[in-house]
Amino acid sequence: MNVGILISGRGSNMAAIASAVSNGEIPGCRIAVVVSDRPDAAGIEIARGFGIETAVISRRGRSREEHDAEIIEKLKQFGVDFVCLAGYMRLLSPLFVETFPRRILNIHPSLLPAFPGLDAQKQAIEHGVKVSGCTVHFVNEDLDAGPILLQLAVEVLEDDTPEKLGARILKQEHRAYVEALKLIAGGKVKIFGNRVQVDK
Ligand code: GRF
């Protein structure tokens, strides 16, 4: 599996995947390229530190389709056949989703379908839920939707702030994303409509 990772910022999920791949924890998976839509994304330097190829493709006032077409071209150039969104802050166009059907994963810091969109940790605290967590899901054209592959729960504490809760969720995100890729690279995942079946 030739993975392309799309980032917009910090890149800690990308780093968790890169470190698992370099430790041989995800057999059959290599990271072909990391693409950022933002030139100032800290994750770019981190990817380079892992010896991974990187590219910055800014939107520069173009339409989403035009921007996505350029990213697709770059991913194809690197032989990418599976895409991971890791803190990528843009909604993908139908063109992108159709180019990699059922071959795009995203991670989100809540137990979807609760609290999609921005500031999921703050939304969880303000709603008063006692348990939140993270979700790894396949991507379709809707925001934070698409078949759910894996979720890990995190308790919400009474004195939590979005930052404190976010930090605990992030640790679980790193585990969840690596586990999700292991399952996919191991051929253990089937999608039936909105439901994902994982072979034990
Ligand atoms: C993570 O919380 C992820 O769930 C969300 O954006 C954040 C990205 O963090 N989609 P990082 O760039 O992987 O550190």
Short mmCIF file of C-alpha atoms and ligand atoms in Angstrom, two decimals:
data_model
loop_
_atom_site.label_atom_id
_atom_site.label_comp_id
_atom_site.label_asym_id
_atom_site.label_seq_id
_atom_site.Cartn_x
_atom_site.Cartn_y
_atom_site.Cartn_z
CA MET A 1 0.00 0.00 0.00
CA ASN A 2 1.51 3.27 -1.16
CA VAL A 3 0.18 5.90 1.21
CA GLY A 4 -0.05 9.64 0.64
CA ILE A 5 -0.70 11.73 3.76
CA LEU A 6 -2.38 15.14 3.54
CA ILE A 7 -1.71 17.61 6.35
CA SER A 8 -2.31 21.28 7.10
CA GLY A 9 -0.46 21.78 10.39
CA ARG A 10 1.28 20.11 13.31
CA GLY A 11 1.44 16.64 11.75
CA SER A 12 1.49 14.54 14.91
CA ASN A 13 -0.79 11.86 13.43
CA MET A 14 1.39 11.77 10.32
CA ALA A 15 4.44 11.37 12.58
CA ALA A 16 2.78 8.53 14.49
CA ILE A 17 2.08 6.72 11.21
CA ALA A 18 5.59 7.42 9.89
CA SER A 19 7.18 6.11 13.04
CA ALA A 20 5.04 2.94 13.03
CA VAL A 21 5.89 2.34 9.35
CA SER A 22 9.60 2.82 9.97
CA ASN A 23 9.46 0.42 12.94
CA GLY A 24 7.89 -2.22 10.71
CA GLU A 25 4.61 -2.12 12.66
CA ILE A 26 2.48 -1.79 9.53
CA PRO A 27 3.64 -4.51 7.13
CA GLY A 28 2.82 -3.81 3.51
CA CYS A 29 2.54 -0.05 4.01
CA ARG A 30 4.96 2.65 2.90
CA ILE A 31 4.54 6.42 2.93
CA ALA A 32 5.11 7.70 -0.60
CA VAL A 33 4.61 11.41 0.03
CA VAL A 34 3.30 13.96 2.54
CA VAL A 35 1.39 16.86 0.98
CA SER A 36 0.50 20.07 2.80
CA ASP A 37 -1.80 22.81 1.57
CA ARG A 38 0.01 25.22 3.89
CA PRO A 39 3.66 26.19 3.46
CA ASP A 40 4.02 26.88 7.19
CA ALA A 41 2.78 23.44 8.34
CA ALA A 42 5.16 22.17 11.04
CA GLY A 43 4.52 18.62 9.84
CA ILE A 44 6.50 19.17 6.64
CA GLU A 45 9.82 19.36 8.49
CA ILE A 46 8.84 16.38 10.61
CA ALA A 47 8.13 14.34 7.46
CA ARG A 48 11.49 15.33 5.99
CA GLY A 49 13.10 14.20 9.24
CA PHE A 50 11.67 10.75 8.53
CA GLY A 51 13.18 10.90 5.03
CA ILE A 52 9.74 11.15 3.43
CA GLU A 53 9.16 13.10 0.22
CA THR A 54 7.06 16.24 0.75
CA ALA A 55 5.16 18.73 -1.37
CA VAL A 56 3.37 22.00 -0.62
CA ILE A 57 0.37 22.70 -2.81
CA SER A 58 -1.38 25.92 -1.78
CA ARG A 59 -4.86 26.73 -2.91
CA ARG A 60 -3.88 30.22 -4.06
CA GLY A 61 -7.40 31.44 -4.77
CA ARG A 62 -8.22 28.55 -7.10
CA SER A 63 -11.39 26.50 -7.01
CA ARG A 64 -11.44 23.42 -4.81
CA GLU A 65 -11.53 21.21 -7.92
CA GLU A 66 -8.46 22.88 -9.44
CA HIS A 67 -6.56 22.60 -6.17
CA ASP A 68 -7.57 18.97 -5.71
CA ALA A 69 -6.62 18.16 -9.32
CA GLU A 70 -3.09 19.36 -8.64
CA ILE A 71 -2.87 17.32 -5.43
CA ILE A 72 -4.18 14.22 -7.25
CA GLU A 73 -1.53 14.68 -9.93
CA LYS A 74 1.18 14.85 -7.28
CA LEU A 75 -0.15 11.77 -5.48
CA LYS A 76 -0.25 9.82 -8.76
CA GLN A 77 3.28 10.93 -9.56
CA PHE A 78 4.33 9.20 -6.33
CA GLY A 79 2.29 6.08 -7.06
CA VAL A 80 -0.13 6.71 -4.19
CA ASP A 81 -3.02 4.25 -3.98
CA PHE A 82 -4.27 5.11 -0.49
CA VAL A 83 -4.76 8.52 1.12
CA CYS A 84 -4.73 9.48 4.81
CA LEU A 85 -6.04 12.85 5.91
CA ALA A 86 -4.23 13.85 9.07
CA GLY A 87 -5.29 17.30 10.24
CA TYR A 88 -6.02 18.31 6.64
CA MET A 89 -8.31 21.29 7.02
CA ARG A 90 -10.13 21.23 3.67
CA LEU A 91 -13.18 19.39 2.45
CA LEU A 92 -12.33 17.16 -0.51
CA SER A 93 -14.08 17.69 -3.85
CA PRO A 94 -16.15 14.90 -5.45
CA LEU A 95 -13.32 14.60 -7.99
CA PHE A 96 -10.88 13.68 -5.22
CA VAL A 97 -13.22 11.21 -3.54
CA GLU A 98 -14.00 9.53 -6.87
CA THR A 99 -10.31 9.24 -7.73
CA PHE A 100 -9.65 7.16 -4.59
CA PRO A 101 -12.95 5.37 -3.96
CA ARG A 102 -13.00 3.85 -0.45
CA ARG A 103 -9.27 4.52 -0.33
CA ILE A 104 -9.28 7.66 1.84
CA LEU A 105 -9.22 7.72 5.65
CA ASN A 106 -9.66 10.62 8.04
CA ILE A 107 -9.26 10.98 11.78
CA HIS A 108 -11.51 13.16 13.88
CA PRO A 109 -11.23 14.03 17.60
CA SER A 110 -14.71 12.95 18.70
CA LEU A 111 -16.92 9.90 18.63
CA LEU A 112 -18.71 10.63 15.36
CA PRO A 113 -21.44 11.33 14.47
CA ALA A 114 -21.24 13.52 17.60
CA PHE A 115 -19.40 16.81 17.21
CA PRO A 116 -18.27 16.97 13.58
CA GLY A 117 -16.44 20.02 12.27
CA LEU A 118 -14.11 22.37 14.09
CA ASP A 119 -13.36 22.43 17.82
CA ALA A 120 -14.77 18.96 18.48
CA GLN A 121 -13.17 18.80 21.93
CA LYS A 122 -14.73 22.15 22.94
CA GLN A 123 -18.09 21.02 21.55
CA ALA A 124 -17.88 17.84 23.66
CA ILE A 125 -17.11 19.75 26.87
CA GLU A 126 -19.82 22.34 26.25
CA HIS A 127 -22.37 19.62 25.54
CA GLY A 128 -21.44 17.97 28.83
CA VAL A 129 -20.79 14.47 27.51
CA LYS A 130 -18.95 12.14 29.89
CA VAL A 131 -17.16 10.20 27.17
CA SER A 132 -15.61 11.43 23.96
CA GLY A 133 -12.74 10.04 21.90
CA CYS A 134 -11.61 9.72 18.31
CA THR A 135 -12.89 8.19 15.10
CA VAL A 136 -11.07 6.84 12.06
CA HIS A 137 -13.45 6.78 9.12
CA PHE A 138 -13.50 6.43 5.36
CA VAL A 139 -14.06 9.73 3.60
CA ASN A 140 -16.97 10.68 1.40
CA GLU A 141 -18.00 14.11 0.13
CA ASP A 142 -19.58 15.18 3.42
CA LEU A 143 -17.65 16.63 6.33
CA ASP A 144 -16.61 14.06 8.96
CA ALA A 145 -19.03 11.50 7.54
CA GLY A 146 -18.34 8.20 5.80
CA PRO A 147 -18.13 4.62 7.08
CA ILE A 148 -16.54 4.31 10.53
CA LEU A 149 -13.63 1.91 10.83
CA LEU A 150 -12.50 2.38 14.40
CA GLN A 151 -13.24 4.45 17.51
CA LEU A 152 -11.42 4.82 20.82
CA ALA A 153 -13.17 6.33 23.84
CA VAL A 154 -11.70 8.88 26.25
CA GLU A 155 -13.33 9.92 29.52
CA VAL A 156 -14.24 13.60 29.86
CA LEU A 157 -13.16 14.87 33.29
CA GLU A 158 -14.94 17.53 35.33
CA ASP A 159 -12.06 19.99 35.18
CA ASP A 160 -11.31 19.39 31.50
CA THR A 161 -10.46 22.17 29.10
CA PRO A 162 -10.49 21.63 25.32
CA GLU A 163 -6.68 21.56 25.48
CA LYS A 164 -6.46 18.96 28.27
CA LEU A 165 -9.12 16.73 26.74
CA GLY A 166 -7.60 17.25 23.28
CA ALA A 167 -4.19 16.09 24.49
CA ARG A 168 -5.62 12.84 25.89
CA ILE A 169 -7.66 12.25 22.75
CA LEU A 170 -4.60 12.92 20.57
CA LYS A 171 -2.69 10.07 22.25
CA GLN A 172 -5.55 7.74 21.33
CA GLU A 173 -5.66 9.18 17.79
CA HIS A 174 -2.08 8.11 17.24
CA ARG A 175 -2.89 4.54 18.34
CA ALA A 176 -6.11 4.47 16.35
CA TYR A 177 -4.63 5.64 13.06
CA VAL A 178 -1.80 3.09 13.21
CA GLU A 179 -4.23 0.31 14.08
CA ALA A 180 -6.57 1.35 11.24
CA LEU A 181 -3.75 1.20 8.69
CA LYS A 182 -2.63 -2.18 10.00
CA LEU A 183 -6.12 -3.54 9.46
CA ILE A 184 -6.38 -2.11 5.95
CA ALA A 185 -2.88 -3.12 4.86
CA GLY A 186 -3.60 -6.59 6.26
CA GLY A 187 -6.68 -6.88 4.02
CA LYS A 188 -8.99 -7.25 7.00
CA VAL A 189 -11.46 -4.49 6.17
CA LYS A 190 -14.64 -4.71 4.10
CA ILE A 191 -17.20 -1.96 3.58
CA PHE A 192 -20.92 -2.72 3.25
CA GLY A 193 -22.82 0.52 2.68
CA ASN A 194 -22.18 2.57 5.78
CA ARG A 195 -20.93 -0.36 7.83
CA VAL A 196 -17.36 -1.53 8.04
CA GLN A 197 -16.59 -5.14 8.84
CA VAL A 198 -13.22 -6.04 10.36
CA ASP A 199 -12.06 -9.68 10.14
CA LYS A 200 -10.66 -10.86 13.44
C1 GRF B 1 -6.24 15.99 15.10
O1 GRF B 1 -6.90 16.25 16.32
C2 GRF B 1 -7.19 15.33 14.11
O2 GRF B 1 -8.11 14.50 14.73
C3 GRF B 1 -7.87 16.51 13.49
O3 GRF B 1 -6.88 17.50 13.38
C4 GRF B 1 -5.89 17.28 14.36
C5 GRF B 1 -4.58 17.16 13.63
O4 GRF B 1 -3.48 17.04 14.49
N1 GRF B 1 -8.48 16.13 12.24
P1 GRF B 1 -2.07 16.66 13.93
O5 GRF B 1 -1.77 17.66 12.80
O6 GRF B 1 -2.13 15.26 13.41
O7 GRF B 1 -1.12 16.82 15.07
#
